[in-house]
Amino acid sequence: MSKLIYEKKGHVAYLTMNRPEVMNAMDAEMYRQLSEAWVEVRDDYDVWVAVITGAGDRAFSSGADLKSYIPSADDPSNRARFWQTQAENLLNRGLEVWKPVVAAVNGYCLGGGMTLLLATDIRLASEKATFGLSEVHRGILPGNGGTQRVVRQLAHAHAMELLLLGDRIDAAEAYRIGLVNRVVPPGRLMETANDCAQRLCERAPLAVRAIKEMAIRGANLPLADALRLEETMQLALRQTDDAREGARAFAEKRKPRFTGN
């Protein structure tokens, strides 16, 4: 049985972490399958949006499967991995996927599960979802961008509390501090995620990708450089069929029919 289910419906790719018996904890095989899936999302011209969730009703992901890593923890050869800048093509390890990614958090979202969440764009949570960066309790730090993204996305005090104490927070608190966009009843989570994905598919896909890339790249640039890059991106978009279709649809008072060209 695959540890990651990958399905494509229309222009939406659905990724489901599929180890519900261990709260969708990530072992080496799941990481490998996730790596392949994110590359597929990035490279498939027909995929405009991705939705990621966890199988079952208990967890999005409880993070790394620590039991599976214990046997290799003392292997000297693994120390060489310190010098590997990116062994896997993981979204939270820096793989550039400019298509929007929607997270549907159906339960526990801890450790590596939360660092994955931090690499997504729109985050929907079940009322029973629980969040935490618990690595400090295990003598390690939240890797794969955990220490870096949370301080860029949340207010400093909230970010440092999550990082240093490693306490868990519920969905209401996650919404209050801006970690998630919306909290919905468990039975409506995937319906809400599907609706969000379909609405994204109604937008011009090249413009959506350009906006995401500009928002992320520009945050790390001096304002003058970011504005110049934004202008360059806008000039490129104006040459697309979708930009012309958007203008025609506006003039004709109808919904645009975007093609991604």
PDB file of C-alpha atoms in Angstrom:
ATOM      1  CA  MET A   1       0.000   0.000   0.000  1.00  0.00           C
ATOM      2  CA  SER A   2       1.342   3.398  -0.993  1.00  0.00           C
ATOM      3  CA  LYS A   3       2.280   5.650   1.898  1.00  0.00           C
ATOM      4  CA  LEU A   4       1.222   8.638  -0.185  1.00  0.00           C
ATOM      5  CA  ILE A   5      -1.887   8.676  -2.349  1.00  0.00           C
ATOM      6  CA  TYR A   6      -1.611  10.972  -5.379  1.00  0.00           C
ATOM      7  CA  GLU A   7      -4.765  11.713  -7.349  1.00  0.00           C
ATOM      8  CA  LYS A   8      -5.483  14.267 -10.044  1.00  0.00           C
ATOM      9  CA  LYS A   9      -8.988  15.599 -10.604  1.00  0.00           C
ATOM     10  CA  GLY A  10      -9.231  18.242 -13.273  1.00  0.00           C
ATOM     11  CA  HIS A  11      -6.532  20.795 -12.557  1.00  0.00           C
ATOM     12  CA  VAL A  12      -6.191  19.804  -8.886  1.00  0.00           C
ATOM     13  CA  ALA A  13      -3.646  17.336  -7.479  1.00  0.00           C
ATOM     14  CA  TYR A  14      -4.633  15.700  -4.186  1.00  0.00           C
ATOM     15  CA  LEU A  15      -1.855  14.375  -1.940  1.00  0.00           C
ATOM     16  CA  THR A  16      -2.907  12.223   1.018  1.00  0.00           C
ATOM     17  CA  MET A  17      -0.317  11.058   3.543  1.00  0.00           C
ATOM     18  CA  ASN A  18      -1.425   7.484   4.067  1.00  0.00           C
ATOM     19  CA  ARG A  19      -0.181   5.951   7.326  1.00  0.00           C
ATOM     20  CA  PRO A  20      -3.236   6.475   9.531  1.00  0.00           C
ATOM     21  CA  GLU A  21      -2.211   3.656  11.892  1.00  0.00           C
ATOM     22  CA  VAL A  22       0.744   5.810  13.052  1.00  0.00           C
ATOM     23  CA  MET A  23      -0.989   9.186  12.637  1.00  0.00           C
ATOM     24  CA  ASN A  24       0.596   9.626   9.207  1.00  0.00           C
ATOM     25  CA  ALA A  25       4.103   9.789  10.643  1.00  0.00           C
ATOM     26  CA  MET A  26       6.726  10.209   7.932  1.00  0.00           C
ATOM     27  CA  ASP A  27       9.329   7.509   7.415  1.00  0.00           C
ATOM     28  CA  ALA A  28      11.998   7.438   4.702  1.00  0.00           C
ATOM     29  CA  GLU A  29       9.647   5.851   2.160  1.00  0.00           C
ATOM     30  CA  MET A  30       6.955   8.475   2.693  1.00  0.00           C
ATOM     31  CA  TYR A  31       9.548  11.226   2.325  1.00  0.00           C
ATOM     32  CA  ARG A  32      10.632   9.640  -0.959  1.00  0.00           C
ATOM     33  CA  GLN A  33       7.069   9.474  -2.236  1.00  0.00           C
ATOM     34  CA  LEU A  34       6.373  13.048  -1.133  1.00  0.00           C
ATOM     35  CA  SER A  35       9.502  14.153  -2.972  1.00  0.00           C
ATOM     36  CA  GLU A  36       8.309  12.524  -6.192  1.00  0.00           C
ATOM     37  CA  ALA A  37       4.811  13.947  -5.763  1.00  0.00           C
ATOM     38  CA  TRP A  38       5.968  17.543  -5.321  1.00  0.00           C
ATOM     39  CA  VAL A  39       8.109  17.295  -8.448  1.00  0.00           C
ATOM     40  CA  GLU A  40       5.050  15.955 -10.291  1.00  0.00           C
ATOM     41  CA  VAL A  41       2.969  18.898  -9.045  1.00  0.00           C
ATOM     42  CA  ARG A  42       5.663  21.330 -10.139  1.00  0.00           C
ATOM     43  CA  ASP A  43       6.221  19.834 -13.593  1.00  0.00           C
ATOM     44  CA  ASP A  44       2.718  18.735 -14.663  1.00  0.00           C
ATOM     45  CA  TYR A  45       1.390  21.502 -16.917  1.00  0.00           C
ATOM     46  CA  ASP A  46      -2.165  20.354 -16.226  1.00  0.00           C
ATOM     47  CA  VAL A  47      -1.899  20.768 -12.439  1.00  0.00           C
ATOM     48  CA  TRP A  48      -2.821  24.273 -11.315  1.00  0.00           C
ATOM     49  CA  VAL A  49      -3.431  23.680  -7.595  1.00  0.00           C
ATOM     50  CA  ALA A  50      -2.420  21.066  -4.999  1.00  0.00           C
ATOM     51  CA  VAL A  51      -4.303  19.982  -1.871  1.00  0.00           C
ATOM     52  CA  ILE A  52      -2.532  18.032   0.859  1.00  0.00           C
ATOM     53  CA  THR A  53      -4.138  16.225   3.807  1.00  0.00           C
ATOM     54  CA  GLY A  54      -3.753  13.144   5.989  1.00  0.00           C
ATOM     55  CA  ALA A  55      -5.613   9.835   5.794  1.00  0.00           C
ATOM     56  CA  GLY A  56      -8.111   9.026   8.530  1.00  0.00           C
ATOM     57  CA  ASP A  57      -9.609  11.434  11.016  1.00  0.00           C
ATOM     58  CA  ARG A  58      -6.854  11.583  13.649  1.00  0.00           C
ATOM     59  CA  ALA A  59      -3.930  13.340  12.019  1.00  0.00           C
ATOM     60  CA  PHE A  60      -2.622  15.491   9.199  1.00  0.00           C
ATOM     61  CA  SER A  61       0.829  14.220  10.191  1.00  0.00           C
ATOM     62  CA  SER A  62       2.454  13.686  13.566  1.00  0.00           C
ATOM     63  CA  GLY A  63       5.855  14.384  11.995  1.00  0.00           C
ATOM     64  CA  ALA A  64       8.853  12.136  11.477  1.00  0.00           C
ATOM     65  CA  ASP A  65       8.470   8.477  12.436  1.00  0.00           C
ATOM     66  CA  LEU A  66      11.168   8.536  15.115  1.00  0.00           C
ATOM     67  CA  LYS A  67      11.085   4.762  15.601  1.00  0.00           C
ATOM     68  CA  SER A  68      12.107   4.224  11.992  1.00  0.00           C
ATOM     69  CA  TYR A  69      15.111   6.520  12.381  1.00  0.00           C
ATOM     70  CA  ILE A  70      16.485   5.189  15.680  1.00  0.00           C
ATOM     71  CA  PRO A  71      18.486   2.298  14.097  1.00  0.00           C
ATOM     72  CA  SER A  72      20.352   4.702  11.801  1.00  0.00           C
ATOM     73  CA  ALA A  73      20.892   7.514  14.296  1.00  0.00           C
ATOM     74  CA  ASP A  74      24.363   6.292  15.317  1.00  0.00           C
ATOM     75  CA  ASP A  75      25.509   5.285  11.833  1.00  0.00           C
ATOM     76  CA  PRO A  76      28.666   7.371  11.102  1.00  0.00           C
ATOM     77  CA  SER A  77      27.844   7.433   7.393  1.00  0.00           C
ATOM     78  CA  ASN A  78      24.741   9.464   8.154  1.00  0.00           C
ATOM     79  CA  ARG A  79      26.886  12.315   9.429  1.00  0.00           C
ATOM     80  CA  ALA A  80      27.840  12.989   5.825  1.00  0.00           C
ATOM     81  CA  ARG A  81      24.251  14.073   5.242  1.00  0.00           C
ATOM     82  CA  PHE A  82      25.074  17.266   7.121  1.00  0.00           C
ATOM     83  CA  TRP A  83      26.804  18.485   3.968  1.00  0.00           C
ATOM     84  CA  GLN A  84      23.957  17.587   1.632  1.00  0.00           C
ATOM     85  CA  THR A  85      22.075  20.775   0.865  1.00  0.00           C
ATOM     86  CA  GLN A  86      18.940  19.071  -0.425  1.00  0.00           C
ATOM     87  CA  ALA A  87      18.794  15.316  -0.628  1.00  0.00           C
ATOM     88  CA  GLU A  88      15.034  15.239  -1.236  1.00  0.00           C
ATOM     89  CA  ASN A  89      12.790  17.441  -3.354  1.00  0.00           C
ATOM     90  CA  LEU A  90      10.493  18.334  -0.471  1.00  0.00           C
ATOM     91  CA  LEU A  91       8.240  21.356  -0.406  1.00  0.00           C
ATOM     92  CA  ASN A  92       9.385  22.317   3.088  1.00  0.00           C
ATOM     93  CA  ARG A  93      13.058  21.800   2.182  1.00  0.00           C
ATOM     94  CA  GLY A  94      12.975  24.548  -0.398  1.00  0.00           C
ATOM     95  CA  LEU A  95      11.658  22.921  -3.596  1.00  0.00           C
ATOM     96  CA  GLU A  96      10.216  25.795  -5.587  1.00  0.00           C
ATOM     97  CA  VAL A  97       6.579  25.037  -6.373  1.00  0.00           C
ATOM     98  CA  TRP A  98       4.886  28.260  -7.437  1.00  0.00           C
ATOM     99  CA  LYS A  99       1.492  26.645  -7.864  1.00  0.00           C
ATOM    100  CA  PRO A 100      -0.725  27.273  -4.816  1.00  0.00           C
ATOM    101  CA  VAL A 101      -0.820  24.550  -2.167  1.00  0.00           C
ATOM    102  CA  VAL A 102      -3.856  24.167   0.096  1.00  0.00           C
ATOM    103  CA  ALA A 103      -3.493  22.257   3.381  1.00  0.00           C
ATOM    104  CA  ALA A 104      -6.501  20.493   4.933  1.00  0.00           C
ATOM    105  CA  VAL A 105      -5.493  19.779   8.542  1.00  0.00           C
ATOM    106  CA  ASN A 106      -7.739  17.063   9.898  1.00  0.00           C
ATOM    107  CA  GLY A 107      -6.115  16.327  13.283  1.00  0.00           C
ATOM    108  CA  TYR A 108      -2.634  16.291  14.796  1.00  0.00           C
ATOM    109  CA  CYS A 109      -0.172  18.504  12.925  1.00  0.00           C
ATOM    110  CA  LEU A 110       3.067  18.151  14.853  1.00  0.00           C
ATOM    111  CA  GLY A 111       6.810  18.395  14.252  1.00  0.00           C
ATOM    112  CA  GLY A 112       7.536  17.627  10.614  1.00  0.00           C
ATOM    113  CA  GLY A 113       3.818  17.778   9.890  1.00  0.00           C
ATOM    114  CA  MET A 114       3.789  21.393  10.983  1.00  0.00           C
ATOM    115  CA  THR A 115       6.959  22.289   9.084  1.00  0.00           C
ATOM    116  CA  LEU A 116       5.192  20.924   6.002  1.00  0.00           C
ATOM    117  CA  LEU A 117       2.152  23.053   6.858  1.00  0.00           C
ATOM    118  CA  LEU A 118       4.372  26.134   7.061  1.00  0.00           C
ATOM    119  CA  ALA A 119       5.396  25.567   3.424  1.00  0.00           C
ATOM    120  CA  THR A 120       1.780  25.676   2.183  1.00  0.00           C
ATOM    121  CA  ASP A 121      -0.170  28.748   1.110  1.00  0.00           C
ATOM    122  CA  ILE A 122      -3.776  28.431   2.274  1.00  0.00           C
ATOM    123  CA  ARG A 123      -4.425  26.464   5.461  1.00  0.00           C
ATOM    124  CA  LEU A 124      -7.773  25.053   6.500  1.00  0.00           C
ATOM    125  CA  ALA A 125      -8.159  23.330   9.850  1.00  0.00           C
ATOM    126  CA  SER A 126     -10.703  21.029  11.407  1.00  0.00           C
ATOM    127  CA  GLU A 127     -12.036  22.198  14.774  1.00  0.00           C
ATOM    128  CA  LYS A 128     -10.258  19.210  16.318  1.00  0.00           C
ATOM    129  CA  ALA A 129      -6.853  19.972  14.793  1.00  0.00           C
ATOM    130  CA  THR A 130      -3.841  20.318  17.105  1.00  0.00           C
ATOM    131  CA  PHE A 131      -0.570  22.035  16.198  1.00  0.00           C
ATOM    132  CA  GLY A 132       2.931  22.023  17.625  1.00  0.00           C
ATOM    133  CA  LEU A 133       6.658  22.219  16.945  1.00  0.00           C
ATOM    134  CA  SER A 134       7.617  19.631  19.520  1.00  0.00           C
ATOM    135  CA  GLU A 135      11.216  18.915  18.486  1.00  0.00           C
ATOM    136  CA  VAL A 136      12.712  20.730  21.482  1.00  0.00           C
ATOM    137  CA  HIS A 137      11.306  17.934  23.670  1.00  0.00           C
ATOM    138  CA  ARG A 138      13.429  15.430  21.689  1.00  0.00           C
ATOM    139  CA  GLY A 139      16.703  17.337  21.875  1.00  0.00           C
ATOM    140  CA  ILE A 140      16.574  18.531  18.264  1.00  0.00           C
ATOM    141  CA  LEU A 141      15.253  21.560  16.378  1.00  0.00           C
ATOM    142  CA  PRO A 142      12.371  21.873  13.894  1.00  0.00           C
ATOM    143  CA  GLY A 143      14.226  21.175  10.652  1.00  0.00           C
ATOM    144  CA  ASN A 144      13.197  21.442   7.015  1.00  0.00           C
ATOM    145  CA  GLY A 145      12.507  25.145   7.495  1.00  0.00           C
ATOM    146  CA  GLY A 146      10.690  24.918  10.815  1.00  0.00           C
ATOM    147  CA  THR A 147      12.824  27.478  12.620  1.00  0.00           C
ATOM    148  CA  GLN A 148      12.938  29.747   9.575  1.00  0.00           C
ATOM    149  CA  ARG A 149       9.399  29.910   8.247  1.00  0.00           C
ATOM    150  CA  VAL A 150       7.550  30.284  11.542  1.00  0.00           C
ATOM    151  CA  VAL A 151       9.475  33.441  12.470  1.00  0.00           C
ATOM    152  CA  ARG A 152       8.772  34.888   9.029  1.00  0.00           C
ATOM    153  CA  GLN A 153       5.068  34.074   9.130  1.00  0.00           C
ATOM    154  CA  LEU A 154       3.971  34.764  12.710  1.00  0.00           C
ATOM    155  CA  ALA A 155       4.540  37.576  15.163  1.00  0.00           C
ATOM    156  CA  HIS A 156       7.899  37.120  16.903  1.00  0.00           C
ATOM    157  CA  ALA A 157       6.442  36.362  20.342  1.00  0.00           C
ATOM    158  CA  HIS A 158       4.052  33.714  19.013  1.00  0.00           C
ATOM    159  CA  ALA A 159       6.773  32.115  16.889  1.00  0.00           C
ATOM    160  CA  MET A 160       9.294  31.936  19.714  1.00  0.00           C
ATOM    161  CA  GLU A 161       6.758  30.467  22.121  1.00  0.00           C
ATOM    162  CA  LEU A 162       5.991  27.675  19.661  1.00  0.00           C
ATOM    163  CA  LEU A 163       9.683  27.035  18.996  1.00  0.00           C
ATOM    164  CA  LEU A 164      11.133  27.269  22.496  1.00  0.00           C
ATOM    165  CA  LEU A 165       8.388  25.685  24.593  1.00  0.00           C
ATOM    166  CA  GLY A 166       7.228  23.148  22.029  1.00  0.00           C
ATOM    167  CA  ASP A 167       3.701  23.274  23.450  1.00  0.00           C
ATOM    168  CA  ARG A 168       0.655  22.279  21.448  1.00  0.00           C
ATOM    169  CA  ILE A 169      -2.104  24.690  20.476  1.00  0.00           C
ATOM    170  CA  ASP A 170      -5.654  24.003  19.324  1.00  0.00           C
ATOM    171  CA  ALA A 171      -7.305  25.134  16.099  1.00  0.00           C
ATOM    172  CA  ALA A 172      -8.878  28.228  17.657  1.00  0.00           C
ATOM    173  CA  GLU A 173      -5.491  29.450  18.890  1.00  0.00           C
ATOM    174  CA  ALA A 174      -3.881  28.622  15.531  1.00  0.00           C
ATOM    175  CA  TYR A 175      -6.472  30.825  13.859  1.00  0.00           C
ATOM    176  CA  ARG A 176      -6.019  33.610  16.416  1.00  0.00           C
ATOM    177  CA  ILE A 177      -2.267  33.868  15.832  1.00  0.00           C
ATOM    178  CA  GLY A 178      -2.594  33.634  12.039  1.00  0.00           C
ATOM    179  CA  LEU A 179      -1.224  30.132  11.505  1.00  0.00           C
ATOM    180  CA  VAL A 180      -4.355  28.969   9.645  1.00  0.00           C
ATOM    181  CA  ASN A 181      -6.858  30.790   7.436  1.00  0.00           C
ATOM    182  CA  ARG A 182     -10.053  29.139   8.580  1.00  0.00           C
ATOM    183  CA  VAL A 183     -11.417  26.623  11.091  1.00  0.00           C
ATOM    184  CA  VAL A 184     -14.354  24.442  10.039  1.00  0.00           C
ATOM    185  CA  PRO A 185     -16.282  21.455  11.443  1.00  0.00           C
ATOM    186  CA  PRO A 186     -14.522  18.128  10.711  1.00  0.00           C
ATOM    187  CA  GLY A 187     -17.231  17.008   8.307  1.00  0.00           C
ATOM    188  CA  ARG A 188     -16.792  20.104   6.157  1.00  0.00           C
ATOM    189  CA  LEU A 189     -13.003  20.167   5.933  1.00  0.00           C
ATOM    190  CA  MET A 190     -12.480  18.499   2.555  1.00  0.00           C
ATOM    191  CA  GLU A 191     -15.552  20.181   1.101  1.00  0.00           C
ATOM    192  CA  THR A 192     -14.038  23.529   2.079  1.00  0.00           C
ATOM    193  CA  ALA A 193     -10.634  22.531   0.680  1.00  0.00           C
ATOM    194  CA  ASN A 194     -12.211  21.402  -2.596  1.00  0.00           C
ATOM    195  CA  ASP A 195     -14.144  24.660  -2.864  1.00  0.00           C
ATOM    196  CA  CYS A 196     -10.963  26.653  -2.267  1.00  0.00           C
ATOM    197  CA  ALA A 197      -9.080  24.638  -4.899  1.00  0.00           C
ATOM    198  CA  GLN A 198     -11.830  25.130  -7.478  1.00  0.00           C
ATOM    199  CA  ARG A 199     -11.917  28.874  -6.822  1.00  0.00           C
ATOM    200  CA  LEU A 200      -8.153  29.006  -7.347  1.00  0.00           C
ATOM    201  CA  CYS A 201      -8.610  27.146 -10.630  1.00  0.00           C
ATOM    202  CA  GLU A 202     -10.952  29.912 -11.790  1.00  0.00           C
ATOM    203  CA  ARG A 203      -8.108  32.418 -11.538  1.00  0.00           C
ATOM    204  CA  ALA A 204      -5.495  32.841 -14.259  1.00  0.00           C
ATOM    205  CA  PRO A 205      -2.938  30.123 -13.404  1.00  0.00           C
ATOM    206  CA  LEU A 206       0.122  31.960 -14.705  1.00  0.00           C
ATOM    207  CA  ALA A 207      -0.869  35.068 -12.760  1.00  0.00           C
ATOM    208  CA  VAL A 208      -1.453  32.992  -9.619  1.00  0.00           C
ATOM    209  CA  ARG A 209       2.030  31.477  -9.896  1.00  0.00           C
ATOM    210  CA  ALA A 210       3.623  34.842 -10.585  1.00  0.00           C
ATOM    211  CA  ILE A 211       1.887  36.391  -7.568  1.00  0.00           C
ATOM    212  CA  LYS A 212       3.044  33.579  -5.281  1.00  0.00           C
ATOM    213  CA  GLU A 213       6.606  33.759  -6.560  1.00  0.00           C
ATOM    214  CA  MET A 214       6.726  37.545  -6.236  1.00  0.00           C
ATOM    215  CA  ALA A 215       5.308  37.479  -2.704  1.00  0.00           C
ATOM    216  CA  ILE A 216       7.923  34.944  -1.565  1.00  0.00           C
ATOM    217  CA  ARG A 217      10.960  36.154  -3.500  1.00  0.00           C
ATOM    218  CA  GLY A 218      10.205  39.811  -2.925  1.00  0.00           C
ATOM    219  CA  ALA A 219      10.079  39.401   0.849  1.00  0.00           C
ATOM    220  CA  ASN A 220      13.831  38.722   0.845  1.00  0.00           C
ATOM    221  CA  LEU A 221      14.783  41.571  -1.497  1.00  0.00           C
ATOM    222  CA  PRO A 222      15.329  45.289  -0.948  1.00  0.00           C
ATOM    223  CA  LEU A 223      12.110  47.087  -1.873  1.00  0.00           C
ATOM    224  CA  ALA A 224      13.586  48.771  -4.958  1.00  0.00           C
ATOM    225  CA  ASP A 225      14.798  45.414  -6.304  1.00  0.00           C
ATOM    226  CA  ALA A 226      11.475  43.743  -5.519  1.00  0.00           C
ATOM    227  CA  LEU A 227       9.535  46.475  -7.311  1.00  0.00           C
ATOM    228  CA  ARG A 228      11.758  46.110 -10.361  1.00  0.00           C
ATOM    229  CA  LEU A 229      11.267  42.344 -10.384  1.00  0.00           C
ATOM    230  CA  GLU A 230       7.519  42.854 -10.000  1.00  0.00           C
ATOM    231  CA  GLU A 231       7.499  45.163 -13.021  1.00  0.00           C
ATOM    232  CA  THR A 232       9.427  42.606 -15.074  1.00  0.00           C
ATOM    233  CA  MET A 233       7.002  39.846 -14.083  1.00  0.00           C
ATOM    234  CA  GLN A 234       4.037  42.059 -14.964  1.00  0.00           C
ATOM    235  CA  LEU A 235       5.449  42.762 -18.425  1.00  0.00           C
ATOM    236  CA  ALA A 236       5.818  39.029 -19.030  1.00  0.00           C
ATOM    237  CA  LEU A 237       2.251  38.338 -17.889  1.00  0.00           C
ATOM    238  CA  ARG A 238       0.832  41.008 -20.193  1.00  0.00           C
ATOM    239  CA  GLN A 239       2.107  38.992 -23.165  1.00  0.00           C
ATOM    240  CA  THR A 240       0.064  35.898 -22.253  1.00  0.00           C
ATOM    241  CA  ASP A 241      -3.183  34.686 -23.814  1.00  0.00           C
ATOM    242  CA  ASP A 242      -4.751  34.693 -20.354  1.00  0.00           C
ATOM    243  CA  ALA A 243      -4.058  38.408 -19.883  1.00  0.00           C
ATOM    244  CA  ARG A 244      -5.770  39.150 -23.186  1.00  0.00           C
ATOM    245  CA  GLU A 245      -8.667  36.867 -22.226  1.00  0.00           C
ATOM    246  CA  GLY A 246      -9.013  38.621 -18.881  1.00  0.00           C
ATOM    247  CA  ALA A 247      -9.290  42.013 -20.578  1.00  0.00           C
ATOM    248  CA  ARG A 248     -11.803  40.716 -23.149  1.00  0.00           C
ATOM    249  CA  ALA A 249     -13.940  39.059 -20.484  1.00  0.00           C
ATOM    250  CA  PHE A 250     -13.999  42.258 -18.446  1.00  0.00           C
ATOM    251  CA  ALA A 251     -15.076  44.301 -21.472  1.00  0.00           C
ATOM    252  CA  GLU A 252     -17.735  41.736 -22.425  1.00  0.00           C
ATOM    253  CA  LYS A 253     -18.989  41.392 -18.829  1.00  0.00           C
ATOM    254  CA  ARG A 254     -18.504  37.616 -18.684  1.00  0.00           C
ATOM    255  CA  LYS A 255     -16.416  35.131 -16.728  1.00  0.00           C
ATOM    256  CA  PRO A 256     -12.952  34.639 -18.227  1.00  0.00           C
ATOM    257  CA  ARG A 257     -11.931  31.264 -19.629  1.00  0.00           C
ATOM    258  CA  PHE A 258      -8.280  30.874 -18.693  1.00  0.00           C
ATOM    259  CA  THR A 259      -6.084  28.202 -20.272  1.00  0.00           C
ATOM    260  CA  GLY A 260      -2.702  28.715 -18.639  1.00  0.00           C
ATOM    261  CA  ASN A 261      -1.143  30.120 -21.812  1.00  0.00           C
TER     262      ASN A 261
END
